[in-house]
JSON list of C-alpha atoms in Angstrom, two decimals:
[
{"chain": "A", "resi": 150, "resn": "GLN", "atom": "CA", "xyz": [7.85, -9.38, 13.24]},
{"chain": "A", "resi": 151, "resn": "LYS", "atom": "CA", "xyz": [5.20, -9.40, 10.54]},
{"chain": "A", "resi": 152, "resn": "GLU", "atom": "CA", "xyz": [3.83, -5.88, 10.00]},
{"chain": "A", "resi": 153, "resn": "VAL", "atom": "CA", "xyz": [0.87, -4.22, 8.41]},
{"chain": "A", "resi": 154, "resn": "GLU", "atom": "CA", "xyz": [1.42, -0.56, 7.64]},
{"chain": "A", "resi": 155, "resn": "GLN", "atom": "CA", "xyz": [-1.19, 2.07, 7.12]},
{"chain": "A", "resi": 156, "resn": "ASN", "atom": "CA", "xyz": [0.83, 5.22, 7.13]},
{"chain": "A", "resi": 157, "resn": "SER", "atom": "CA", "xyz": [-1.34, 7.66, 5.29]},
{"chain": "A", "resi": 158, "resn": "GLY", "atom": "CA", "xyz": [-4.06, 9.64, 7.00]},
{"chain": "A", "resi": 159, "resn": "PRO", "atom": "CA", "xyz": [-6.11, 11.04, 8.41]},
{"chain": "A", "resi": 160, "resn": "LEU", "atom": "CA", "xyz": [-7.90, 11.45, 5.12]},
{"chain": "A", "resi": 161, "resn": "SER", "atom": "CA", "xyz": [-10.55, 14.02, 4.34]},
{"chain": "A", "resi": 162, "resn": "VAL", "atom": "CA", "xyz": [-12.58, 13.96, 1.15]},
{"chain": "A", "resi": 163, "resn": "PRO", "atom": "CA", "xyz": [-15.73, 15.82, -0.02]},
{"chain": "A", "resi": 164, "resn": "GLU", "atom": "CA", "xyz": [-18.98, 14.01, -0.31]},
{"chain": "A", "resi": 165, "resn": "GLY", "atom": "CA", "xyz": [-19.22, 12.20, -3.65]},
{"chain": "A", "resi": 166, "resn": "ALA", "atom": "CA", "xyz": [-15.48, 11.87, -4.12]},
{"chain": "A", "resi": 167, "resn": "ILE", "atom": "CA", "xyz": [-13.43, 8.70, -4.29]},
{"chain": "A", "resi": 168, "resn": "ALA", "atom": "CA", "xyz": [-11.56, 7.81, -1.10]},
{"chain": "A", "resi": 169, "resn": "SER", "atom": "CA", "xyz": [-8.39, 5.74, -1.55]},
{"chain": "A", "resi": 170, "resn": "LEU", "atom": "CA", "xyz": [-7.01, 3.89, 1.43]},
{"chain": "A", "resi": 171, "resn": "ASN", "atom": "CA", "xyz": [-3.67, 2.04, 1.19]},
{"chain": "A", "resi": 172, "resn": "CYS", "atom": "CA", "xyz": [-2.02, -0.66, 3.18]},
{"chain": "A", "resi": 173, "resn": "THR", "atom": "CA", "xyz": [1.26, -2.52, 2.82]},
{"chain": "A", "resi": 174, "resn": "TYR", "atom": "CA", "xyz": [2.35, -5.71, 4.49]},
{"chain": "A", "resi": 175, "resn": "SER", "atom": "CA", "xyz": [5.68, -7.36, 5.18]},
{"chain": "A", "resi": 176, "resn": "ASP", "atom": "CA", "xyz": [4.92, -11.08, 4.97]},
{"chain": "A", "resi": 177, "resn": "ARG", "atom": "CA", "xyz": [5.27, -12.03, 1.32]},
{"chain": "A", "resi": 178, "resn": "GLY", "atom": "CA", "xyz": [3.58, -15.33, 2.06]},
{"chain": "A", "resi": 179, "resn": "SER", "atom": "CA", "xyz": [0.31, -13.74, 3.17]},
{"chain": "A", "resi": 180, "resn": "GLN", "atom": "CA", "xyz": [-2.69, -15.02, 1.27]},
{"chain": "A", "resi": 181, "resn": "SER", "atom": "CA", "xyz": [-5.77, -13.35, 2.71]},
{"chain": "A", "resi": 182, "resn": "PHE", "atom": "CA", "xyz": [-6.48, -9.66, 3.18]},
{"chain": "A", "resi": 183, "resn": "PHE", "atom": "CA", "xyz": [-9.32, -7.91, 4.90]},
{"chain": "A", "resi": 184, "resn": "TRP", "atom": "CA", "xyz": [-10.74, -4.42, 5.28]},
{"chain": "A", "resi": 185, "resn": "TYR", "atom": "CA", "xyz": [-12.68, -3.53, 8.37]},
{"chain": "A", "resi": 186, "resn": "ARG", "atom": "CA", "xyz": [-14.55, -0.35, 9.19]},
{"chain": "A", "resi": 187, "resn": "GLN", "atom": "CA", "xyz": [-14.64, 0.83, 12.80]},
{"chain": "A", "resi": 188, "resn": "TYR", "atom": "CA", "xyz": [-16.84, 3.67, 13.98]},
{"chain": "A", "resi": 189, "resn": "SER", "atom": "CA", "xyz": [-15.71, 5.50, 17.06]},
{"chain": "A", "resi": 190, "resn": "GLY", "atom": "CA", "xyz": [-16.34, 3.43, 20.21]},
{"chain": "A", "resi": 191, "resn": "LYS", "atom": "CA", "xyz": [-17.61, 0.48, 18.18]},
{"chain": "A", "resi": 192, "resn": "SER", "atom": "CA", "xyz": [-16.22, -2.84, 17.13]},
{"chain": "A", "resi": 193, "resn": "PRO", "atom": "CA", "xyz": [-14.81, -3.40, 13.65]},
{"chain": "A", "resi": 194, "resn": "GLU", "atom": "CA", "xyz": [-17.11, -4.67, 10.98]},
{"chain": "A", "resi": 195, "resn": "LEU", "atom": "CA", "xyz": [-15.99, -6.56, 7.92]},
{"chain": "A", "resi": 196, "resn": "ILE", "atom": "CA", "xyz": [-16.27, -4.69, 4.66]},
{"chain": "A", "resi": 197, "resn": "MET", "atom": "CA", "xyz": [-14.41, -6.87, 2.21]},
{"chain": "A", "resi": 198, "resn": "PHE", "atom": "CA", "xyz": [-11.83, -9.57, 1.87]},
{"chain": "A", "resi": 199, "resn": "ILE", "atom": "CA", "xyz": [-9.62, -10.40, -1.05]},
{"chain": "A", "resi": 200, "resn": "TYR", "atom": "CA", "xyz": [-7.43, -13.35, -1.87]},
{"chain": "A", "resi": 201, "resn": "SER", "atom": "CA", "xyz": [-6.47, -12.95, -5.50]},
{"chain": "A", "resi": 202, "resn": "ASN", "atom": "CA", "xyz": [-4.42, -10.34, -7.31]},
{"chain": "A", "resi": 203, "resn": "GLY", "atom": "CA", "xyz": [-6.51, -7.68, -9.01]},
{"chain": "A", "resi": 204, "resn": "ASP", "atom": "CA", "xyz": [-9.71, -5.93, -8.08]},
{"chain": "A", "resi": 205, "resn": "LYS", "atom": "CA", "xyz": [-12.75, -7.08, -6.20]},
{"chain": "A", "resi": 206, "resn": "GLU", "atom": "CA", "xyz": [-15.85, -4.87, -6.26]},
{"chain": "A", "resi": 207, "resn": "ASP", "atom": "CA", "xyz": [-18.78, -4.81, -3.87]},
{"chain": "A", "resi": 208, "resn": "GLY", "atom": "CA", "xyz": [-21.16, -1.91, -4.32]},
{"chain": "A", "resi": 209, "resn": "ARG", "atom": "CA", "xyz": [-19.26, 1.32, -3.78]},
{"chain": "A", "resi": 210, "resn": "PHE", "atom": "CA", "xyz": [-16.25, -0.51, -2.42]},
{"chain": "A", "resi": 211, "resn": "THR", "atom": "CA", "xyz": [-13.38, -1.92, -4.44]},
{"chain": "A", "resi": 212, "resn": "ALA", "atom": "CA", "xyz": [-10.49, -3.82, -2.92]},
{"chain": "A", "resi": 213, "resn": "GLN", "atom": "CA", "xyz": [-7.29, -4.02, -4.91]},
{"chain": "A", "resi": 214, "resn": "LEU", "atom": "CA", "xyz": [-4.49, -6.52, -4.22]},
{"chain": "A", "resi": 215, "resn": "ASN", "atom": "CA", "xyz": [-0.98, -6.52, -5.66]},
{"chain": "A", "resi": 216, "resn": "LYS", "atom": "CA", "xyz": [1.00, -9.34, -4.07]},
{"chain": "A", "resi": 217, "resn": "ALA", "atom": "CA", "xyz": [4.18, -8.55, -5.98]},
{"chain": "A", "resi": 218, "resn": "SER", "atom": "CA", "xyz": [4.29, -5.07, -4.45]},
{"chain": "A", "resi": 219, "resn": "GLN", "atom": "CA", "xyz": [2.75, -6.30, -1.18]},
{"chain": "A", "resi": 220, "resn": "TYR", "atom": "CA", "xyz": [0.02, -3.74, -0.98]},
{"chain": "A", "resi": 221, "resn": "VAL", "atom": "CA", "xyz": [-3.73, -3.85, -0.72]},
{"chain": "A", "resi": 222, "resn": "SER", "atom": "CA", "xyz": [-6.00, -0.88, -1.11]},
{"chain": "A", "resi": 223, "resn": "LEU", "atom": "CA", "xyz": [-9.61, 0.04, -0.66]},
{"chain": "A", "resi": 224, "resn": "LEU", "atom": "CA", "xyz": [-11.48, 2.49, -2.87]},
{"chain": "A", "resi": 225, "resn": "ILE", "atom": "CA", "xyz": [-14.75, 4.00, -1.79]},
{"chain": "A", "resi": 226, "resn": "ARG", "atom": "CA", "xyz": [-16.72, 5.60, -4.60]},
{"chain": "A", "resi": 227, "resn": "ASP", "atom": "CA", "xyz": [-19.33, 8.29, -4.09]},
{"chain": "A", "resi": 228, "resn": "SER", "atom": "CA", "xyz": [-18.16, 8.78, -0.52]},
{"chain": "A", "resi": 229, "resn": "GLN", "atom": "CA", "xyz": [-20.89, 9.58, 1.98]},
{"chain": "A", "resi": 230, "resn": "PRO", "atom": "CA", "xyz": [-20.67, 11.23, 5.40]},
{"chain": "A", "resi": 231, "resn": "SER", "atom": "CA", "xyz": [-21.68, 7.91, 6.86]},
{"chain": "A", "resi": 232, "resn": "ASP", "atom": "CA", "xyz": [-18.44, 6.44, 5.55]},
{"chain": "A", "resi": 233, "resn": "SER", "atom": "CA", "xyz": [-16.55, 8.61, 8.07]},
{"chain": "A", "resi": 234, "resn": "ALA", "atom": "CA", "xyz": [-14.77, 6.03, 10.25]},
{"chain": "A", "resi": 235, "resn": "THR", "atom": "CA", "xyz": [-11.45, 4.35, 10.81]},
{"chain": "A", "resi": 236, "resn": "TYR", "atom": "CA", "xyz": [-10.58, 1.69, 8.28]},
{"chain": "A", "resi": 237, "resn": "LEU", "atom": "CA", "xyz": [-8.45, -1.15, 9.38]},
{"chain": "A", "resi": 238, "resn": "CYS", "atom": "CA", "xyz": [-6.42, -3.35, 7.04]},
{"chain": "A", "resi": 239, "resn": "ALA", "atom": "CA", "xyz": [-5.84, -6.87, 8.25]},
{"chain": "A", "resi": 240, "resn": "VAL", "atom": "CA", "xyz": [-3.63, -9.65, 6.94]},
{"chain": "A", "resi": 241, "resn": "LYS", "atom": "CA", "xyz": [-4.19, -13.25, 7.88]},
{"chain": "A", "resi": 242, "resn": "GLU", "atom": "CA", "xyz": [-1.10, -14.99, 9.14]},
{"chain": "A", "resi": 243, "resn": "VAL", "atom": "CA", "xyz": [-1.21, -18.73, 9.07]},
{"chain": "A", "resi": 244, "resn": "ARG", "atom": "CA", "xyz": [0.65, -20.60, 11.76]},
{"chain": "A", "resi": 245, "resn": "GLY", "atom": "CA", "xyz": [0.40, -24.34, 11.33]},
{"chain": "A", "resi": 246, "resn": "ALA", "atom": "CA", "xyz": [-3.22, -25.35, 11.91]},
{"chain": "A", "resi": 247, "resn": "ASN", "atom": "CA", "xyz": [-4.04, -21.92, 13.30]},
{"chain": "A", "resi": 248, "resn": "SER", "atom": "CA", "xyz": [-4.30, -18.47, 11.81]},
{"chain": "A", "resi": 249, "resn": "LYS", "atom": "CA", "xyz": [-4.63, -14.97, 13.16]},
{"chain": "A", "resi": 250, "resn": "LEU", "atom": "CA", "xyz": [-5.23, -11.48, 11.83]},
{"chain": "A", "resi": 251, "resn": "THR", "atom": "CA", "xyz": [-2.59, -8.81, 12.08]},
{"chain": "A", "resi": 252, "resn": "PHE", "atom": "CA", "xyz": [-4.07, -5.33, 11.94]},
{"chain": "A", "resi": 253, "resn": "GLY", "atom": "CA", "xyz": [-2.69, -2.06, 10.76]},
{"chain": "A", "resi": 254, "resn": "LYS", "atom": "CA", "xyz": [-3.21, 0.97, 12.96]},
{"chain": "A", "resi": 255, "resn": "GLY", "atom": "CA", "xyz": [-6.01, 2.19, 10.77]},
{"chain": "A", "resi": 256, "resn": "ILE", "atom": "CA", "xyz": [-6.73, 5.22, 8.65]},
{"chain": "A", "resi": 257, "resn": "THR", "atom": "CA", "xyz": [-9.31, 7.71, 9.75]},
{"chain": "A", "resi": 258, "resn": "LEU", "atom": "CA", "xyz": [-11.55, 8.91, 6.92]},
{"chain": "A", "resi": 259, "resn": "SER", "atom": "CA", "xyz": [-13.65, 11.98, 7.17]},
{"chain": "A", "resi": 260, "resn": "VAL", "atom": "CA", "xyz": [-16.20, 12.73, 4.44]},
{"chain": "A", "resi": 261, "resn": "ARG", "atom": "CA", "xyz": [-17.19, 16.35, 4.35]},
{"chain": "A", "resi": 262, "resn": "PRO", "atom": "CA", "xyz": [-20.83, 17.08, 3.40]},
{"chain": "B", "resi": 36, "resn": "GLY", "atom": "CA", "xyz": [-23.44, -12.04, 8.11]},
{"chain": "B", "resi": 37, "resn": "ALA", "atom": "CA", "xyz": [-22.56, -14.09, 11.10]},
{"chain": "B", "resi": 38, "resn": "VAL", "atom": "CA", "xyz": [-23.38, -12.69, 14.52]},
{"chain": "B", "resi": 39, "resn": "VAL", "atom": "CA", "xyz": [-21.03, -12.60, 17.44]},
{"chain": "B", "resi": 40, "resn": "SER", "atom": "CA", "xyz": [-22.43, -11.30, 20.74]},
{"chain": "B", "resi": 41, "resn": "GLN", "atom": "CA", "xyz": [-20.36, -9.89, 23.55]},
{"chain": "B", "resi": 42, "resn": "HIS", "atom": "CA", "xyz": [-21.55, -9.27, 27.06]},
{"chain": "B", "resi": 43, "resn": "PRO", "atom": "CA", "xyz": [-21.40, -7.00, 28.93]},
{"chain": "B", "resi": 44, "resn": "SER", "atom": "CA", "xyz": [-21.09, -4.03, 26.58]},
{"chain": "B", "resi": 45, "resn": "TRP", "atom": "CA", "xyz": [-19.55, -1.97, 29.33]},
{"chain": "B", "resi": 46, "resn": "VAL", "atom": "CA", "xyz": [-18.55, -2.63, 32.87]},
{"chain": "B", "resi": 47, "resn": "ILE", "atom": "CA", "xyz": [-17.07, -0.61, 35.72]},
{"chain": "B", "resi": 48, "resn": "CYS", "atom": "CA", "xyz": [-15.25, -2.49, 38.41]},
{"chain": "B", "resi": 49, "resn": "LYS", "atom": "CA", "xyz": [-13.16, -1.65, 41.41]},
{"chain": "B", "resi": 50, "resn": "SER", "atom": "CA", "xyz": [-9.44, -2.10, 41.38]},
{"chain": "B", "resi": 51, "resn": "GLY", "atom": "CA", "xyz": [-8.49, -5.55, 42.62]},
{"chain": "B", "resi": 52, "resn": "THR", "atom": "CA", "xyz": [-11.65, -7.27, 41.54]},
{"chain": "B", "resi": 53, "resn": "SER", "atom": "CA", "xyz": [-12.14, -9.62, 38.66]},
{"chain": "B", "resi": 54, "resn": "VAL", "atom": "CA", "xyz": [-14.50, -9.21, 35.74]},
{"chain": "B", "resi": 55, "resn": "LYS", "atom": "CA", "xyz": [-15.68, -11.73, 33.16]},
{"chain": "B", "resi": 56, "resn": "ILE", "atom": "CA", "xyz": [-16.54, -10.94, 29.54]},
{"chain": "B", "resi": 57, "resn": "GLU", "atom": "CA", "xyz": [-18.47, -13.43, 27.41]},
{"chain": "B", "resi": 58, "resn": "CYS", "atom": "CA", "xyz": [-18.24, -13.92, 23.64]},
{"chain": "B", "resi": 59, "resn": "ARG", "atom": "CA", "xyz": [-20.89, -15.98, 21.88]},
{"chain": "B", "resi": 60, "resn": "SER", "atom": "CA", "xyz": [-21.26, -16.94, 18.26]},
{"chain": "B", "resi": 61, "resn": "LEU", "atom": "CA", "xyz": [-25.03, -16.88, 17.83]},
{"chain": "B", "resi": 62, "resn": "ASP", "atom": "CA", "xyz": [-25.64, -18.53, 14.49]},
{"chain": "B", "resi": 63, "resn": "PHE", "atom": "CA", "xyz": [-22.49, -20.56, 13.80]},
{"chain": "B", "resi": 64, "resn": "GLN", "atom": "CA", "xyz": [-20.01, -22.75, 15.51]},
{"chain": "B", "resi": 65, "resn": "ALA", "atom": "CA", "xyz": [-16.65, -21.25, 16.17]},
{"chain": "B", "resi": 66, "resn": "THR", "atom": "CA", "xyz": [-13.77, -23.60, 16.95]},
{"chain": "B", "resi": 67, "resn": "THR", "atom": "CA", "xyz": [-11.49, -20.60, 17.26]},
{"chain": "B", "resi": 68, "resn": "MET", "atom": "CA", "xyz": [-12.15, -17.29, 18.93]},
{"chain": "B", "resi": 69, "resn": "PHE", "atom": "CA", "xyz": [-9.77, -14.37, 19.39]},
{"chain": "B", "resi": 70, "resn": "TRP", "atom": "CA", "xyz": [-9.49, -11.78, 22.11]},
{"chain": "B", "resi": 71, "resn": "TYR", "atom": "CA", "xyz": [-8.20, -8.32, 21.35]},
{"chain": "B", "resi": 72, "resn": "ARG", "atom": "CA", "xyz": [-7.60, -5.20, 23.37]},
{"chain": "B", "resi": 73, "resn": "GLN", "atom": "CA", "xyz": [-7.74, -1.70, 21.92]},
{"chain": "B", "resi": 74, "resn": "PHE", "atom": "CA", "xyz": [-6.64, 1.42, 23.70]},
{"chain": "B", "resi": 75, "resn": "PRO", "atom": "CA", "xyz": [-8.00, 4.77, 22.51]},
{"chain": "B", "resi": 76, "resn": "LYS", "atom": "CA", "xyz": [-6.81, 5.76, 19.02]},
{"chain": "B", "resi": 77, "resn": "GLN", "atom": "CA", "xyz": [-4.75, 2.64, 18.74]},
{"chain": "B", "resi": 78, "resn": "SER", "atom": "CA", "xyz": [-5.11, -0.48, 16.67]},
{"chain": "B", "resi": 79, "resn": "LEU", "atom": "CA", "xyz": [-6.42, -3.79, 17.80]},
{"chain": "B", "resi": 80, "resn": "MET", "atom": "CA", "xyz": [-3.82, -5.88, 19.65]},
{"chain": "B", "resi": 81, "resn": "LEU", "atom": "CA", "xyz": [-4.33, -9.59, 19.71]},
{"chain": "B", "resi": 82, "resn": "MET", "atom": "CA", "xyz": [-4.16, -10.90, 23.25]},
{"chain": "B", "resi": 83, "resn": "ALA", "atom": "CA", "xyz": [-4.83, -14.58, 22.75]},
{"chain": "B", "resi": 84, "resn": "THR", "atom": "CA", "xyz": [-6.28, -17.23, 20.47]},
{"chain": "B", "resi": 85, "resn": "SER", "atom": "CA", "xyz": [-8.82, -19.53, 22.02]},
{"chain": "B", "resi": 86, "resn": "ASN", "atom": "CA", "xyz": [-9.48, -22.98, 20.64]},
{"chain": "B", "resi": 87, "resn": "GLU", "atom": "CA", "xyz": [-12.46, -24.97, 21.81]},
{"chain": "B", "resi": 88, "resn": "GLY", "atom": "CA", "xyz": [-11.52, -27.61, 24.33]},
{"chain": "B", "resi": 89, "resn": "SER", "atom": "CA", "xyz": [-7.88, -26.63, 24.64]},
{"chain": "B", "resi": 90, "resn": "LYS", "atom": "CA", "xyz": [-5.74, -24.02, 26.35]},
{"chain": "B", "resi": 91, "resn": "ALA", "atom": "CA", "xyz": [-5.56, -20.59, 24.86]},
{"chain": "B", "resi": 92, "resn": "THR", "atom": "CA", "xyz": [-2.46, -19.40, 23.06]},
{"chain": "B", "resi": 93, "resn": "TYR", "atom": "CA", "xyz": [-1.35, -16.10, 24.44]},
{"chain": "B", "resi": 94, "resn": "GLU", "atom": "CA", "xyz": [0.59, -13.46, 22.53]},
{"chain": "B", "resi": 95, "resn": "GLN", "atom": "CA", "xyz": [3.94, -12.33, 23.81]},
{"chain": "B", "resi": 96, "resn": "GLY", "atom": "CA", "xyz": [3.62, -9.97, 26.73]},
{"chain": "B", "resi": 97, "resn": "VAL", "atom": "CA", "xyz": [0.11, -10.97, 27.71]},
{"chain": "B", "resi": 98, "resn": "GLU", "atom": "CA", "xyz": [-0.10, -12.51, 31.19]},
{"chain": "B", "resi": 99, "resn": "LYS", "atom": "CA", "xyz": [-2.01, -15.77, 31.01]},
{"chain": "B", "resi": 100, "resn": "ASP", "atom": "CA", "xyz": [-2.62, -15.78, 34.76]},
{"chain": "B", "resi": 101, "resn": "LYS", "atom": "CA", "xyz": [-4.14, -12.34, 34.66]},
{"chain": "B", "resi": 102, "resn": "PHE", "atom": "CA", "xyz": [-6.25, -12.77, 31.54]},
{"chain": "B", "resi": 103, "resn": "LEU", "atom": "CA", "xyz": [-7.98, -16.11, 31.92]},
{"chain": "B", "resi": 104, "resn": "ILE", "atom": "CA", "xyz": [-9.59, -17.50, 28.80]},
{"chain": "B", "resi": 105, "resn": "ASN", "atom": "CA", "xyz": [-12.03, -20.36, 28.71]},
{"chain": "B", "resi": 106, "resn": "HIS", "atom": "CA", "xyz": [-13.50, -21.84, 25.49]},
{"chain": "B", "resi": 107, "resn": "ALA", "atom": "CA", "xyz": [-15.69, -24.60, 26.81]},
{"chain": "B", "resi": 108, "resn": "SER", "atom": "CA", "xyz": [-18.05, -24.89, 23.87]},
{"chain": "B", "resi": 109, "resn": "LEU", "atom": "CA", "xyz": [-18.22, -24.21, 20.20]},
{"chain": "B", "resi": 110, "resn": "THR", "atom": "CA", "xyz": [-20.22, -21.09, 20.72]},
{"chain": "B", "resi": 111, "resn": "LEU", "atom": "CA", "xyz": [-18.82, -19.55, 23.86]},
{"chain": "B", "resi": 112, "resn": "SER", "atom": "CA", "xyz": [-15.51, -18.14, 25.00]},
{"chain": "B", "resi": 113, "resn": "THR", "atom": "CA", "xyz": [-14.96, -16.08, 28.13]},
{"chain": "B", "resi": 114, "resn": "LEU", "atom": "CA", "xyz": [-12.22, -13.70, 29.17]},
{"chain": "B", "resi": 115, "resn": "THR", "atom": "CA", "xyz": [-11.72, -13.01, 32.87]},
{"chain": "B", "resi": 116, "resn": "VAL", "atom": "CA", "xyz": [-9.56, -10.10, 33.88]},
{"chain": "B", "resi": 117, "resn": "THR", "atom": "CA", "xyz": [-8.32, -11.00, 37.29]},
{"chain": "B", "resi": 118, "resn": "SER", "atom": "CA", "xyz": [-7.26, -8.46, 39.92]},
{"chain": "B", "resi": 119, "resn": "ALA", "atom": "CA", "xyz": [-8.06, -5.63, 37.54]},
{"chain": "B", "resi": 120, "resn": "HIS", "atom": "CA", "xyz": [-6.12, -2.37, 37.77]},
{"chain": "B", "resi": 121, "resn": "PRO", "atom": "CA", "xyz": [-6.83, 1.01, 36.17]},
{"chain": "B", "resi": 122, "resn": "GLU", "atom": "CA", "xyz": [-4.30, 0.31, 33.44]},
{"chain": "B", "resi": 123, "resn": "ASP", "atom": "CA", "xyz": [-6.47, -2.61, 32.35]},
{"chain": "B", "resi": 124, "resn": "SER", "atom": "CA", "xyz": [-9.17, -0.17, 31.38]},
{"chain": "B", "resi": 125, "resn": "SER", "atom": "CA", "xyz": [-9.64, -0.69, 27.67]},
{"chain": "B", "resi": 126, "resn": "PHE", "atom": "CA", "xyz": [-11.99, -1.80, 24.94]},
{"chain": "B", "resi": 127, "resn": "TYR", "atom": "CA", "xyz": [-11.91, -5.60, 24.77]},
{"chain": "B", "resi": 128, "resn": "ILE", "atom": "CA", "xyz": [-13.12, -7.22, 21.58]},
{"chain": "B", "resi": 129, "resn": "CYS", "atom": "CA", "xyz": [-13.63, -10.82, 20.69]},
{"chain": "B", "resi": 130, "resn": "SER", "atom": "CA", "xyz": [-13.90, -12.36, 17.26]},
{"chain": "B", "resi": 131, "resn": "ALA", "atom": "CA", "xyz": [-14.88, -15.76, 16.06]},
{"chain": "B", "resi": 132, "resn": "ARG", "atom": "CA", "xyz": [-13.86, -17.67, 13.01]},
{"chain": "B", "resi": 133, "resn": "THR", "atom": "CA", "xyz": [-16.47, -19.52, 10.98]},
{"chain": "B", "resi": 134, "resn": "VAL", "atom": "CA", "xyz": [-15.67, -23.09, 10.13]},
{"chain": "B", "resi": 135, "resn": "VAL", "atom": "CA", "xyz": [-17.38, -22.70, 6.77]},
{"chain": "B", "resi": 136, "resn": "GLY", "atom": "CA", "xyz": [-15.74, -19.91, 4.81]},
{"chain": "B", "resi": 137, "resn": "ASN", "atom": "CA", "xyz": [-12.97, -19.34, 7.38]},
{"chain": "B", "resi": 138, "resn": "THR", "atom": "CA", "xyz": [-14.12, -15.75, 7.93]},
{"chain": "B", "resi": 139, "resn": "ILE", "atom": "CA", "xyz": [-13.65, -13.81, 11.11]},
{"chain": "B", "resi": 140, "resn": "TYR", "atom": "CA", "xyz": [-16.43, -11.75, 12.62]},
{"chain": "B", "resi": 141, "resn": "PHE", "atom": "CA", "xyz": [-16.20, -9.41, 15.58]},
{"chain": "B", "resi": 142, "resn": "GLY", "atom": "CA", "xyz": [-18.31, -9.01, 18.66]},
{"chain": "B", "resi": 143, "resn": "GLU", "atom": "CA", "xyz": [-19.59, -5.62, 19.65]},
{"chain": "B", "resi": 144, "resn": "GLY", "atom": "CA", "xyz": [-16.81, -5.08, 22.13]},
{"chain": "B", "resi": 145, "resn": "SER", "atom": "CA", "xyz": [-16.80, -4.53, 25.89]},
{"chain": "B", "resi": 146, "resn": "TRP", "atom": "CA", "xyz": [-15.66, -1.32, 27.53]},
{"chain": "B", "resi": 147, "resn": "LEU", "atom": "CA", "xyz": [-13.92, -2.04, 30.81]},
{"chain": "B", "resi": 148, "resn": "THR", "atom": "CA", "xyz": [-13.27, 0.80, 33.26]},
{"chain": "B", "resi": 149, "resn": "VAL", "atom": "CA", "xyz": [-11.36, -0.02, 36.43]},
{"chain": "B", "resi": 150, "resn": "VAL", "atom": "CA", "xyz": [-11.67, 2.59, 39.15]}
]
């Protein structure tokens, strides 16, 4: 059973701080990793994806991937109250010609004004 | 980004009836669509993978005769919950994979309440 673990949380940070969200995965062969944001009662929206080891930055968001340690993280700089949501880590599992996403249970982030 | 539309956004139905949810990729072709179910405060659980023109692949524990999936075109997949029961009440979300870029985008989700 391939697993995606998001065990920390809920997380509360003050406005303007850096929020760090972590995720580990069990399938060493995984190649693609995604972070989704989900507001309460809404569908997930894609924030970032990362394929290569290292950091990938997009605005206030930075995704970090370490395949050797099998973890992927998301940093949110200058956190805003509007960033308060549940953040889902997803790992793409390739099965032959098909692929699917396996999601972690999510981390709920609360940014205090 | 790519747009995936889901309809209806919410639906209330009586126990024992069937309800259909549509998932459309509006500005791209999607050979593969996915159907998820999410109960409150839980993660998304993949129900089935739908490939255009072929039978859906269901995840373990998901009843294919209860959750009928049709993917008749490159832009439309439907999920029909047959003989719905209150325990089927949930947030149903579809996603579609772009052929170019191989990225997955989600629909807005459909809240189903069975009374």
